[in-house]
Coordinates of C-alpha atoms in Angstrom, one line a residue:
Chain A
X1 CA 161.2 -72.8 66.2
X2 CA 164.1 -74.4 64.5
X3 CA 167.6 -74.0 66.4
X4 CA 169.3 -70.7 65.2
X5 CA 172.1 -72.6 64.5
X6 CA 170.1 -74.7 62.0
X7 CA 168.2 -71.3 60.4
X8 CA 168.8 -70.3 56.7
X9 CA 170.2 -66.7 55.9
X10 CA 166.2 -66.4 54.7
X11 CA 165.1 -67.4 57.7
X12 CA 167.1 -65.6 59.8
X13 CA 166.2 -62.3 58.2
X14 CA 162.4 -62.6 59.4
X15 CA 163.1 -64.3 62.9
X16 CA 164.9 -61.0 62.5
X17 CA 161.7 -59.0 60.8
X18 CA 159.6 -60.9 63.2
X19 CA 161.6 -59.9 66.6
X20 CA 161.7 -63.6 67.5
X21 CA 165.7 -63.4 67.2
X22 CA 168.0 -60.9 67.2
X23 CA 172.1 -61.1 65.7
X24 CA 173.6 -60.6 69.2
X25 CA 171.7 -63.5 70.3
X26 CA 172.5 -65.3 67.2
X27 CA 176.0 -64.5 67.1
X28 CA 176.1 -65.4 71.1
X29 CA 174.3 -69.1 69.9
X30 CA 176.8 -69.5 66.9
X31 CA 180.0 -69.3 69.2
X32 CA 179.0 -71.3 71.5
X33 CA 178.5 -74.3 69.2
X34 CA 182.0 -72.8 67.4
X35 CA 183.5 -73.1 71.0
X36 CA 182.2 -77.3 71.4
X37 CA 182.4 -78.5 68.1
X38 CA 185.1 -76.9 66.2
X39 CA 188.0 -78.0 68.5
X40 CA 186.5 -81.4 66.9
X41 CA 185.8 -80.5 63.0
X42 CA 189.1 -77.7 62.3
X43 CA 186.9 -75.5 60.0
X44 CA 188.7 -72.9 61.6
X45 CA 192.2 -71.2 61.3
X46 CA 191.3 -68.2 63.1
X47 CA 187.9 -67.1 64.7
X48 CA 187.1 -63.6 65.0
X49 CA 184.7 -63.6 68.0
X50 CA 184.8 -59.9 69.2
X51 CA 185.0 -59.0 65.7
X52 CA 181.5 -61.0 64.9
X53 CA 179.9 -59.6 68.3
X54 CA 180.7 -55.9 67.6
X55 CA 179.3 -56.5 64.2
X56 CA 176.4 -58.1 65.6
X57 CA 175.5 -55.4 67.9
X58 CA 175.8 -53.0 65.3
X59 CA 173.8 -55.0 63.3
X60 CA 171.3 -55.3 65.7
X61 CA 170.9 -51.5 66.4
X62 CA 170.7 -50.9 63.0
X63 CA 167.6 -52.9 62.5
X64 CA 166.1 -51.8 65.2
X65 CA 166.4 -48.2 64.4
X66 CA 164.7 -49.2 60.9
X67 CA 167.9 -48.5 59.2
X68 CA 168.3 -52.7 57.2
X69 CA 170.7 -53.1 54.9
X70 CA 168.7 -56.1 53.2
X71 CA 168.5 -59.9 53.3
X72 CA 171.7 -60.3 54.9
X73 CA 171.9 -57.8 57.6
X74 CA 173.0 -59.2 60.8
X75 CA 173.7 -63.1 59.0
X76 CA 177.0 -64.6 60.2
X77 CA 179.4 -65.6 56.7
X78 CA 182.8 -67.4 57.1
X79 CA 185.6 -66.2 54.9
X80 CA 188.1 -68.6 53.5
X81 CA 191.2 -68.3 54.6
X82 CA 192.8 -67.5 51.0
X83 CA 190.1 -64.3 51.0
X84 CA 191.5 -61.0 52.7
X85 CA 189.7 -59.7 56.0
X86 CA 191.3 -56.1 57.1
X87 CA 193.5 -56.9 60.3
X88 CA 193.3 -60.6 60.0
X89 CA 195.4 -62.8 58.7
X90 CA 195.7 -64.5 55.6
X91 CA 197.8 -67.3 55.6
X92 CA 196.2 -69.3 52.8
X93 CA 197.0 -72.6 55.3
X94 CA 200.6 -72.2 55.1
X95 CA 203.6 -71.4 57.1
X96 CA 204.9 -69.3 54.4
X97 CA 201.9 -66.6 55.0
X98 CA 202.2 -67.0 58.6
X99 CA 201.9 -63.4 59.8
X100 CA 200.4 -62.1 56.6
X101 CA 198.1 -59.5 57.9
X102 CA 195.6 -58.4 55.2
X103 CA 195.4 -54.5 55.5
X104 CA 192.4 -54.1 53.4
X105 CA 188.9 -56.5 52.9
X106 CA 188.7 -58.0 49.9
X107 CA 186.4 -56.6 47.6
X108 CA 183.6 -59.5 48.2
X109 CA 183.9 -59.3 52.0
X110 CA 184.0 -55.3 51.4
X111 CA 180.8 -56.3 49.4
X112 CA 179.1 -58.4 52.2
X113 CA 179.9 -55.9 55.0
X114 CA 177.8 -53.1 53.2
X115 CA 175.4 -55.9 52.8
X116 CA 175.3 -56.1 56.8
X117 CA 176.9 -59.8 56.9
X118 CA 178.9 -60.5 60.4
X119 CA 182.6 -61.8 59.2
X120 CA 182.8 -65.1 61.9
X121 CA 186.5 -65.4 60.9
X122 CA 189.1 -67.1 58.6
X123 CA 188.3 -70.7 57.8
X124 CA 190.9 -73.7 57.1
X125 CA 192.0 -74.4 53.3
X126 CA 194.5 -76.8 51.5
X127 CA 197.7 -74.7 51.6
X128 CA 197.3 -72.2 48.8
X129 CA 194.1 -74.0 47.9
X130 CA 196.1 -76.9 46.4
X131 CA 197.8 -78.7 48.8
X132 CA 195.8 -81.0 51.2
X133 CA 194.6 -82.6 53.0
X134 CA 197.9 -82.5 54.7
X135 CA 198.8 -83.2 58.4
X136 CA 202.4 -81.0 57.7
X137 CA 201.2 -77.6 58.0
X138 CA 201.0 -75.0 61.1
X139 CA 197.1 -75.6 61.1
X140 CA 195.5 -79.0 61.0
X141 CA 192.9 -80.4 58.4
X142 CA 189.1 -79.4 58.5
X143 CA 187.1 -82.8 59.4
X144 CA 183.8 -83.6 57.6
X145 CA 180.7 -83.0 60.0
X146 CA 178.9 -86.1 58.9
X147 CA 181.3 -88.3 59.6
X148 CA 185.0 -86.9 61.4
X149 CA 187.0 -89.4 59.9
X150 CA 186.4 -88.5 56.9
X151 CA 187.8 -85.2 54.3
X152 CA 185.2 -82.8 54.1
X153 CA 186.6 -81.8 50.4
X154 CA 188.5 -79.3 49.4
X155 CA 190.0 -76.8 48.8
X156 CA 187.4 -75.2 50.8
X157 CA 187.4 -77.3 53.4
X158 CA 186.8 -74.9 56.7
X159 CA 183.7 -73.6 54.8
X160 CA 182.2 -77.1 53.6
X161 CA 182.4 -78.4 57.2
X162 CA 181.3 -75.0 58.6
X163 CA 178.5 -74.6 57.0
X164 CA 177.3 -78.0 57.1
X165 CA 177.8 -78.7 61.2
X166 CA 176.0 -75.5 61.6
X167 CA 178.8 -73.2 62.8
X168 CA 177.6 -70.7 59.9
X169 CA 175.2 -70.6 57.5
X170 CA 176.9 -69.1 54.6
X171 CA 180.7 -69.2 53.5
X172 CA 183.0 -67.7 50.8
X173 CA 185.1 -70.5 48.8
X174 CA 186.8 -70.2 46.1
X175 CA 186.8 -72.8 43.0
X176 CA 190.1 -73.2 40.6
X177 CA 189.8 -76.7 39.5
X178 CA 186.5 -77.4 42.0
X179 CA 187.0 -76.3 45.1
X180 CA 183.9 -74.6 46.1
X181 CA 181.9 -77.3 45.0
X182 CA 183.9 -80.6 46.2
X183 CA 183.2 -79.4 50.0
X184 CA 179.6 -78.9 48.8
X185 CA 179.5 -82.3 47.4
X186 CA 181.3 -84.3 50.4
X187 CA 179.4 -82.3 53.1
X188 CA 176.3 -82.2 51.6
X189 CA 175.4 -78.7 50.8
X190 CA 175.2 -75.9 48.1
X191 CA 178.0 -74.4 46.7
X192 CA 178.6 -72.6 43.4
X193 CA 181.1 -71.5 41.1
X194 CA 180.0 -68.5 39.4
X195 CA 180.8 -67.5 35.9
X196 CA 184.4 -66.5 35.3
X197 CA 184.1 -62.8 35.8
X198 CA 180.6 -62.5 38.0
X199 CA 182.2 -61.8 41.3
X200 CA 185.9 -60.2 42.2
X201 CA 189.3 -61.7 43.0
X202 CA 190.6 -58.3 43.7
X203 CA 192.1 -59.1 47.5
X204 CA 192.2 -63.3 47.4
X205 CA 195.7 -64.9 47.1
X206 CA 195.9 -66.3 43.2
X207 CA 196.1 -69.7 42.2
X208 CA 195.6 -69.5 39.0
X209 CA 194.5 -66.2 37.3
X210 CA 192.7 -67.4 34.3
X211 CA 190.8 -70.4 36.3
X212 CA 190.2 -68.9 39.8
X213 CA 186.4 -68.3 40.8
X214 CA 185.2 -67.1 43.9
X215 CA 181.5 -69.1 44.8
X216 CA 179.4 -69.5 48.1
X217 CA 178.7 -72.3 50.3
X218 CA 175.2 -72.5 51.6
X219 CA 173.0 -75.1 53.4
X220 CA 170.1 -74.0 50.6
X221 CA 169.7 -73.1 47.1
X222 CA 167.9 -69.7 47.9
X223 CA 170.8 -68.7 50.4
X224 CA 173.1 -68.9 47.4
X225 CA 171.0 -67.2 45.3
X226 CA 171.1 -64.7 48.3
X227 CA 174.7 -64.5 48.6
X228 CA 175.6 -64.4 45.5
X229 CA 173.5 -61.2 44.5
X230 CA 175.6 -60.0 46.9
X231 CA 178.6 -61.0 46.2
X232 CA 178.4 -60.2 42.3
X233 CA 178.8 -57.3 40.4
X234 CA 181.6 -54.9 38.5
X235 CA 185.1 -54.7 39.9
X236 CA 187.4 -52.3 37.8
X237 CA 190.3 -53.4 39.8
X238 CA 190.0 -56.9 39.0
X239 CA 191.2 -57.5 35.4
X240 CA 188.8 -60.2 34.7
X241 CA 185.5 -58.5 36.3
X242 CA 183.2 -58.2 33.5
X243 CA 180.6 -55.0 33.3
X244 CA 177.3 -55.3 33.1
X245 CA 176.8 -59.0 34.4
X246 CA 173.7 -60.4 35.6
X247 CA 171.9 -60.0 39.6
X248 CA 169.0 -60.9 41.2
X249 CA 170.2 -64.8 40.8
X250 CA 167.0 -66.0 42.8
X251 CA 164.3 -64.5 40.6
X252 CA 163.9 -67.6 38.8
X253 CA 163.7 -70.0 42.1
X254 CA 160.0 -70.8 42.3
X255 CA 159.6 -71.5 38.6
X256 CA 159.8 -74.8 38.4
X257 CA 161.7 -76.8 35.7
X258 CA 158.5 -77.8 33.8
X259 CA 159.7 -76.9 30.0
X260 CA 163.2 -76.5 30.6
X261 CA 165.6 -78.7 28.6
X262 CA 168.4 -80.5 30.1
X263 CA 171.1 -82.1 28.9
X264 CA 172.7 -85.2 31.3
X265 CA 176.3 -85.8 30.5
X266 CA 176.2 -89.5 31.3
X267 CA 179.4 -90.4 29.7
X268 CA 181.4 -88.2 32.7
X269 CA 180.5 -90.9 34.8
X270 CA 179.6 -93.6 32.9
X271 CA 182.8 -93.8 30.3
X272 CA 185.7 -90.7 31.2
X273 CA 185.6 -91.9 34.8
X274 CA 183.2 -95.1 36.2
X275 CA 181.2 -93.5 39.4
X276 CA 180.2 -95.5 42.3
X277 CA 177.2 -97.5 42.1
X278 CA 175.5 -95.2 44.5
X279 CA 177.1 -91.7 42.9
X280 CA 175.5 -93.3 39.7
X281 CA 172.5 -94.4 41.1
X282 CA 171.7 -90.9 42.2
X283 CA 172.6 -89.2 39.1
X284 CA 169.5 -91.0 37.8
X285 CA 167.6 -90.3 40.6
X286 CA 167.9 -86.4 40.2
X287 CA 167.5 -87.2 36.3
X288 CA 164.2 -89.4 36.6
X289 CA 162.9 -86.0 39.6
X290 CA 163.1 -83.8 36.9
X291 CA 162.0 -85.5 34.6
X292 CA 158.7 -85.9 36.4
X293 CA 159.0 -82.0 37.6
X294 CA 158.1 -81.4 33.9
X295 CA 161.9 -81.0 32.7
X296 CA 163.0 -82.4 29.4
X297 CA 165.9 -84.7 30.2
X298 CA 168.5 -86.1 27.4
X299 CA 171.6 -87.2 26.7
X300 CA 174.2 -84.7 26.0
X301 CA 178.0 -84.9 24.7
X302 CA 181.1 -83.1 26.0
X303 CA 184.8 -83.4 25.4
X304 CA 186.4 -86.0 27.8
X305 CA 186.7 -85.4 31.3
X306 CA 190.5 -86.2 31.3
X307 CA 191.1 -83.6 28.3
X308 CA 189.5 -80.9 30.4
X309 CA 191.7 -82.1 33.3
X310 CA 194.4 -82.4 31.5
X311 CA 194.1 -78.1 30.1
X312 CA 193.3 -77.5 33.9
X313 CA 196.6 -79.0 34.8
X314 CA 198.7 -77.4 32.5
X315 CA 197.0 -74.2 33.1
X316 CA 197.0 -74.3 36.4
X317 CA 200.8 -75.5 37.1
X318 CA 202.1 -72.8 35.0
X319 CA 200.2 -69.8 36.1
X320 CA 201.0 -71.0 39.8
X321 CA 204.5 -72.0 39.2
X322 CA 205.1 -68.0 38.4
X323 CA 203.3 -66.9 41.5
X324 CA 204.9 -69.4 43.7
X325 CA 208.5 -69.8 41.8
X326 CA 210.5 -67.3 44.3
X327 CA 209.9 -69.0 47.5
X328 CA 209.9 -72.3 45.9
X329 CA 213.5 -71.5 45.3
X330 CA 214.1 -70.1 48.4
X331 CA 211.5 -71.6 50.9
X332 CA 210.9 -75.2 49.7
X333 CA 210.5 -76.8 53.2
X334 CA 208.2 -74.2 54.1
X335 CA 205.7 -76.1 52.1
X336 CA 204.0 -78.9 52.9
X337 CA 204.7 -81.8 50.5
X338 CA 201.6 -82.3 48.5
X339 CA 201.8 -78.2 48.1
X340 CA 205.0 -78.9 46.9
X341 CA 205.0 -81.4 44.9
X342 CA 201.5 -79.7 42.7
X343 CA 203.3 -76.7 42.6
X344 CA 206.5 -77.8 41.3
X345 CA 205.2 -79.4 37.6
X346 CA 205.1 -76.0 36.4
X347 CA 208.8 -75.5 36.8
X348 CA 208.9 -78.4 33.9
X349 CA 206.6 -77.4 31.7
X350 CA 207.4 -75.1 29.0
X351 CA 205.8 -71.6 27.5
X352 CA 204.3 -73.9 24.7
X353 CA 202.8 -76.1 27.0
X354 CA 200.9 -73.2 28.6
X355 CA 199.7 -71.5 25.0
X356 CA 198.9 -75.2 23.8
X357 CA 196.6 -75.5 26.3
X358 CA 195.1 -72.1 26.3
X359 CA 194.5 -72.7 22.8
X360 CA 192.8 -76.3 23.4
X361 CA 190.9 -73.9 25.4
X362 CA 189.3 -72.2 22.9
X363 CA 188.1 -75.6 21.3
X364 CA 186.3 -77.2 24.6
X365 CA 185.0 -73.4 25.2
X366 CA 183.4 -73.8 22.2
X367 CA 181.9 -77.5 22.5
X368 CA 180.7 -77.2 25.6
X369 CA 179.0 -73.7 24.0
X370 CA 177.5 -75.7 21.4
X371 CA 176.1 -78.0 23.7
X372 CA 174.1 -75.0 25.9
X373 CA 173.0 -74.2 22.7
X374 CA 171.0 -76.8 22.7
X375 CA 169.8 -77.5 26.5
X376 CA 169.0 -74.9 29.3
X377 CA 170.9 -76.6 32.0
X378 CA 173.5 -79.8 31.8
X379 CA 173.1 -81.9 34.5
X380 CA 176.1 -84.4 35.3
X381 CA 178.2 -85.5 38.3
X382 CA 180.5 -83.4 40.5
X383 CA 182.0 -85.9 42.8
X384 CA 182.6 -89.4 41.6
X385 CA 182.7 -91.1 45.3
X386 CA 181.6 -90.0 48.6
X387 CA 184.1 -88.4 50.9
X388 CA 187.8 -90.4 51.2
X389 CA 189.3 -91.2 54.9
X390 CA 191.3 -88.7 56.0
X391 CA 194.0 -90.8 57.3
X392 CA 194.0 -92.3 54.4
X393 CA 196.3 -90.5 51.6
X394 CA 196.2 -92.7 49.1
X395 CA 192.3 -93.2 49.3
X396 CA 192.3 -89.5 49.0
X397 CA 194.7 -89.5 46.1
X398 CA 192.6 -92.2 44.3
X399 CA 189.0 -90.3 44.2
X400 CA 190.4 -86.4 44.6
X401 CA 191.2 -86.5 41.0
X402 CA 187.4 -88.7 40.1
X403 CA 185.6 -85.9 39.5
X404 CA 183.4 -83.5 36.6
X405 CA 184.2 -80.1 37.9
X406 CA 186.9 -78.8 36.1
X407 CA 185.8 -78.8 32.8
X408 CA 184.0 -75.7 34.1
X409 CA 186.9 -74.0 35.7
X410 CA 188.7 -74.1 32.2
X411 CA 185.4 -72.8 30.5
X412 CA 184.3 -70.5 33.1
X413 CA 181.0 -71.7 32.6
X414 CA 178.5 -71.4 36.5
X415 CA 178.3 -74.7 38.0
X416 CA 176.6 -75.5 41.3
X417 CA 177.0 -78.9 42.8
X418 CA 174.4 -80.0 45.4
X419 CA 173.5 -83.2 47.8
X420 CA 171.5 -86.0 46.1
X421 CA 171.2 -88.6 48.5
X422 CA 173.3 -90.7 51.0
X423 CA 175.6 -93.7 50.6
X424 CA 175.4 -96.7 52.7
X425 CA 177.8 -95.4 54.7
X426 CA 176.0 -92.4 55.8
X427 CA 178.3 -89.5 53.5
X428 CA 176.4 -87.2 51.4
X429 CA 176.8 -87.9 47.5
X430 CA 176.1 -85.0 45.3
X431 CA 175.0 -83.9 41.6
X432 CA 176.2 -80.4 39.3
X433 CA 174.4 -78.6 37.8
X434 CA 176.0 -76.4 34.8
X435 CA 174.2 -73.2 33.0
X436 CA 175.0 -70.6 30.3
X437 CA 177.1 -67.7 31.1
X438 CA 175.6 -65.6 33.5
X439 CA 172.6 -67.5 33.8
X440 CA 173.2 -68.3 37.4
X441 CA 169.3 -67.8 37.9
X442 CA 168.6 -71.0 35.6
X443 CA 170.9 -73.0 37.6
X444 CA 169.5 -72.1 40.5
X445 CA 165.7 -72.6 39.6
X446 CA 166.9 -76.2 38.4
X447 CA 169.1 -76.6 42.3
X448 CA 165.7 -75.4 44.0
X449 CA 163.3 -77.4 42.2
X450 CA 165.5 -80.5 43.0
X451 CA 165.6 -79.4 46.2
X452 CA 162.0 -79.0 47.0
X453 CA 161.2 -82.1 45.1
X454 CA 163.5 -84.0 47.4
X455 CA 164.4 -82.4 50.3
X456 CA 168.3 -83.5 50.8
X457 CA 168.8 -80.2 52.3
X458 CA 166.6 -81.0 55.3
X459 CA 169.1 -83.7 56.7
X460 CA 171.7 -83.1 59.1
X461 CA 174.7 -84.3 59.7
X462 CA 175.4 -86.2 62.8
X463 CA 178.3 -83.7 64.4
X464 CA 175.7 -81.6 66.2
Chain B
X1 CA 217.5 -88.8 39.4
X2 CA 217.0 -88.3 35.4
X3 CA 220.3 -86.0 34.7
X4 CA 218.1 -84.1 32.3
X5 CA 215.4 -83.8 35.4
X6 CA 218.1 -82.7 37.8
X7 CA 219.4 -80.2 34.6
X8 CA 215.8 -78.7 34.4
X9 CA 215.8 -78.0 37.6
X10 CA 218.6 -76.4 38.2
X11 CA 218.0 -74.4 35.6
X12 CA 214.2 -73.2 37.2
X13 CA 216.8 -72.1 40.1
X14 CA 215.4 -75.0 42.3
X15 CA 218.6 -76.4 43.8
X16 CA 217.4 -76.4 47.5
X17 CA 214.1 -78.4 46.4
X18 CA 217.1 -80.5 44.1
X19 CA 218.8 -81.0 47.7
X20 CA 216.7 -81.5 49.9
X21 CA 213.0 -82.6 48.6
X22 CA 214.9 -85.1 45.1
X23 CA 211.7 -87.3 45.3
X24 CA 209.5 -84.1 45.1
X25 CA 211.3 -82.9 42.3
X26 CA 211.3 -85.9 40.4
X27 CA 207.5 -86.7 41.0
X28 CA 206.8 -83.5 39.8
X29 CA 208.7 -83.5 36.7
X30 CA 206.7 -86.4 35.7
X31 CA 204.0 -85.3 36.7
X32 CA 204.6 -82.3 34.4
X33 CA 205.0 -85.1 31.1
X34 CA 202.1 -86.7 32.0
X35 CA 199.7 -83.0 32.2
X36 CA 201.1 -81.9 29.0
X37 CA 201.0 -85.1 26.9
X38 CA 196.9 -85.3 27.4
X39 CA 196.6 -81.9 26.2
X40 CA 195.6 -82.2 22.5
X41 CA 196.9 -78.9 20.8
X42 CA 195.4 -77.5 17.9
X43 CA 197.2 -78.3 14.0
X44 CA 195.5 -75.3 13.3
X45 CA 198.0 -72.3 13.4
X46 CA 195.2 -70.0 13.2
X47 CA 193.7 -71.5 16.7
X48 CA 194.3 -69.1 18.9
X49 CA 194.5 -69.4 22.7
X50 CA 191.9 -68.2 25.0
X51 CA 191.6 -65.5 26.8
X52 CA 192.7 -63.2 23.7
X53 CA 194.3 -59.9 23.7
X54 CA 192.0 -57.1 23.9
X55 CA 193.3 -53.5 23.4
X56 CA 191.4 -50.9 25.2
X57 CA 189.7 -53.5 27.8
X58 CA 190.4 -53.8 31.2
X59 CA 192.0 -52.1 33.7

């Protein structure tokens, strides 16, 4: 049998069903690794163990008294330290939450817990999801399993790592300019931002309220699909939460690709930004495995990638700068510096800026529209390099901004980024793959037919 | 420091960060020119922005 550690939500729901496992003994597995490998990897701000046991052994009685919950009863999920967990902490990385204690879950942990998940704890972040990897906060960074030396992405740093050392095998991130799927892509595993709207912010500290997604981190494609139909669904207290979207993301997993159109958006990589040689060399690796899956593979056109980063950054500064103005008056050396100093644009940037580029918007909203008019799925690259050194800032300044993920943060458009080989160095390089609004289940069935076809998901990183 | 950086700032109320973080401020007003000046606004005054008002949705 393969290590519990190593299991899939999927599989651990019939080692459940089968009575070869049980959560306590799970649970009991999980923090033991937590307890040797995380003093090393930092994926962790604060770790809830009696809180996952008790779960666990409720869990566990449940089940055996016939009384499941579903596919995720009794499956250990880290939470984000941005996301609110009743009677823990949230202090979004940052000395100016310090003592924050969220008094309610928020409504996607709310949703897992009725769902049976075990909450493991709160995970590490870039202060306020924007500022890191920095060594000037009250926690330090998460380290990247495959290699320690090197930046397991970010924002969601704590639940790439996690997830991919086999600490847990699901995670909540959340995604504002790509920050659910840059862990994904730099530890090699699944994560996806949803479509704007799919799955509620009600109880997650804002970044940006028009760009901020909530998305799972998986080691699989069908335990995203998995956590994501639990994770989505109407939220009348979020603003943004739109009735009537779309479950059941995995029904489309087996279905192959064959007939499916695809549109590759070579010019990301190619022209706005020049990949690696080994980032592009994948990219037409996954294009050439579909192709021979039975997909139809083509060219396809977007707006630039630095327009779209350029309407993130505008967007993002100024709906920030009016969350974070008041202590950045008051507080500012309770920051760290690069919090500070991506926070602090928006004070310069005026109320035409912001409508400007909300109603630039509208115009790459609609390209990128006209495009999925025409192709099922658009493949192109999330990540431009592998992971940078973390002791390295101005490595990690040079590739953080080299990537193709926020064009779907300011569209709101699902995107899942996954692992599509390794580099020379042995750091996992990565592909996205981008579908039409709440068509997670297309994205998904073009993720798991990768996957099958090549089997990326099987490798492990070294850490464990 | 720019005096018209220095004025902005003061005027967002951000005289500690003016104090004692200068080079913060000033790297992030230009880094507030250089966001805005890639942004290519519509000539069209009838291109509205995105997400639009709408009455009777929501909360």
């Amino acid at each position: 049998m393969t290590e519990p550690h190593w299991l899939s939500a999927t599989e651990i729901g019939q080692a459940y069903a089968d009575r070869t496992l049980s959560p306590v003994e799970l649970v009991a597995a999980l923090l033991a690794r937590i307890e040797k490998l995380d003093p090393k990897l930092n994926a962790f701000i604060r770790l809830d163990a009696e809180g996952a046991m008790r779960a666990a052994r409720q869990a566990e009685a449940e089940i055996a008294a016939g009384q499941g919950r579903g596919p995720l009863h009794g499956v250990p999920v880290g939470i984000k330290d941005i996301i609110d967990v009743a009677g823990l902490p949230t202090t979004a990385h940052s000395k100016i939450l310090l003592g924050n204690i969220a008094k309610a879950d928020a409504a996607v942990v709310q949703k897992l817990r009725s769902a049976g998940a075990i909450v493991m704890g709160k995970l590490s972040t870039h202060e306020f999801a924007i500022g890191g990897p920095s060594f000037d906060l009250p926690f330090p960074p998460a380290r990247n399993p495959w290699n320690r030396a090197y930046h397991p992405g970010g924002s969601s740093s704590g639940s790439g790592s996690g997830v991919a050392a086999g600490l847990f095998p699901l995670a909540l991130g959340t995604d504002t300019g790509g920050s659910v799927r840059n862990p994904a892509s730099a530890c090699g595993i699944v994560g996806l931002k949803p479509t704007y709207g799919l799955v509620s912010r009600r109880g997650v500290f804002p970044l940006s309220y028009t760009l901020d997604h909530v998305g799972p981190l998986t080691r699989t494609v069908a335990d995203c699909a998995l956590l994501l139909d639990a994770m989505a669904g109407h939220d009348p207290a979020d603003p943004a939460s739109v009735a009537g979207s779309a479950p059941y993301a995995g029904r489309l997993l087996d279905r192959g690709v064959r007939g499916l159109r695809i549109g590759f958006v070579r010019h990301f990589h190619e022209h706005d930004l020049q990949a690696s040689t080994e980032v592009a060399a994948a990219l037409e690796d996954v294009a050439r495995v579909l192709a021979a899956e039975g997909a139809q593979v083509e060219t396809a056109t977007l707006p630039s990638l630095t327009e779209f980063a350029g309407i993130n950054r505008v967007i993002l500064c100024g709906e920030a700068w009016s969350i974070h103005a008041p202590w950045l008056r008051e507080r500012p050396g309770d920051y760290g510096q690069l919090a500070r100093r991506r926070l602090l644009p928006g004070a310069f940037m005026t109320a035409g800026d912001y409508v400007g580029a909300q109603r630039r918007r509208s115009e790459v909203i609609a390209a990128v529209e006209d495009c999925l008019r025409a192709y099922d799925v658009l493949l192109c690259a999330s990540s431009m390099d592998p992971a940078s050194r973390l002791d390295d800032p101005d490595q990690t300044a040079h590739t953080y901004p080299r990537q193709a993920r926020t064009p779907f943060n300011v569209t709101g458009h699902p995107a899942l980024a996954t692992m599509s080989g390794l580099s020379s160095d042995g750091l996992p390089l990565s592909v996205q793959f981008v579908g039409r609004y709440f068509d997670e289940a297309t994205v998904l069935r073009v993720a798991a037919a990768y996957e099958r076809a090549t089997g990326w998901h099987t490798q492990k990183p070294p850490a464990g | 420091m720019d005096p018209i950086v220095a004025a902005l700032a003061k005027a967002a109320g951000l005289d500690k960060a003016l104090a004692q973080f200068p080079g913060d401020v000033t790297a992030a007003a230009e880094q507030a020119l250089n966001n805005t000046g890639v942004v290519k606004v519509p000539t069209d005054p009838a291109a509205e922005p995105w997400p639009p008002m709408r009455a009777g949705q929501g909360l």
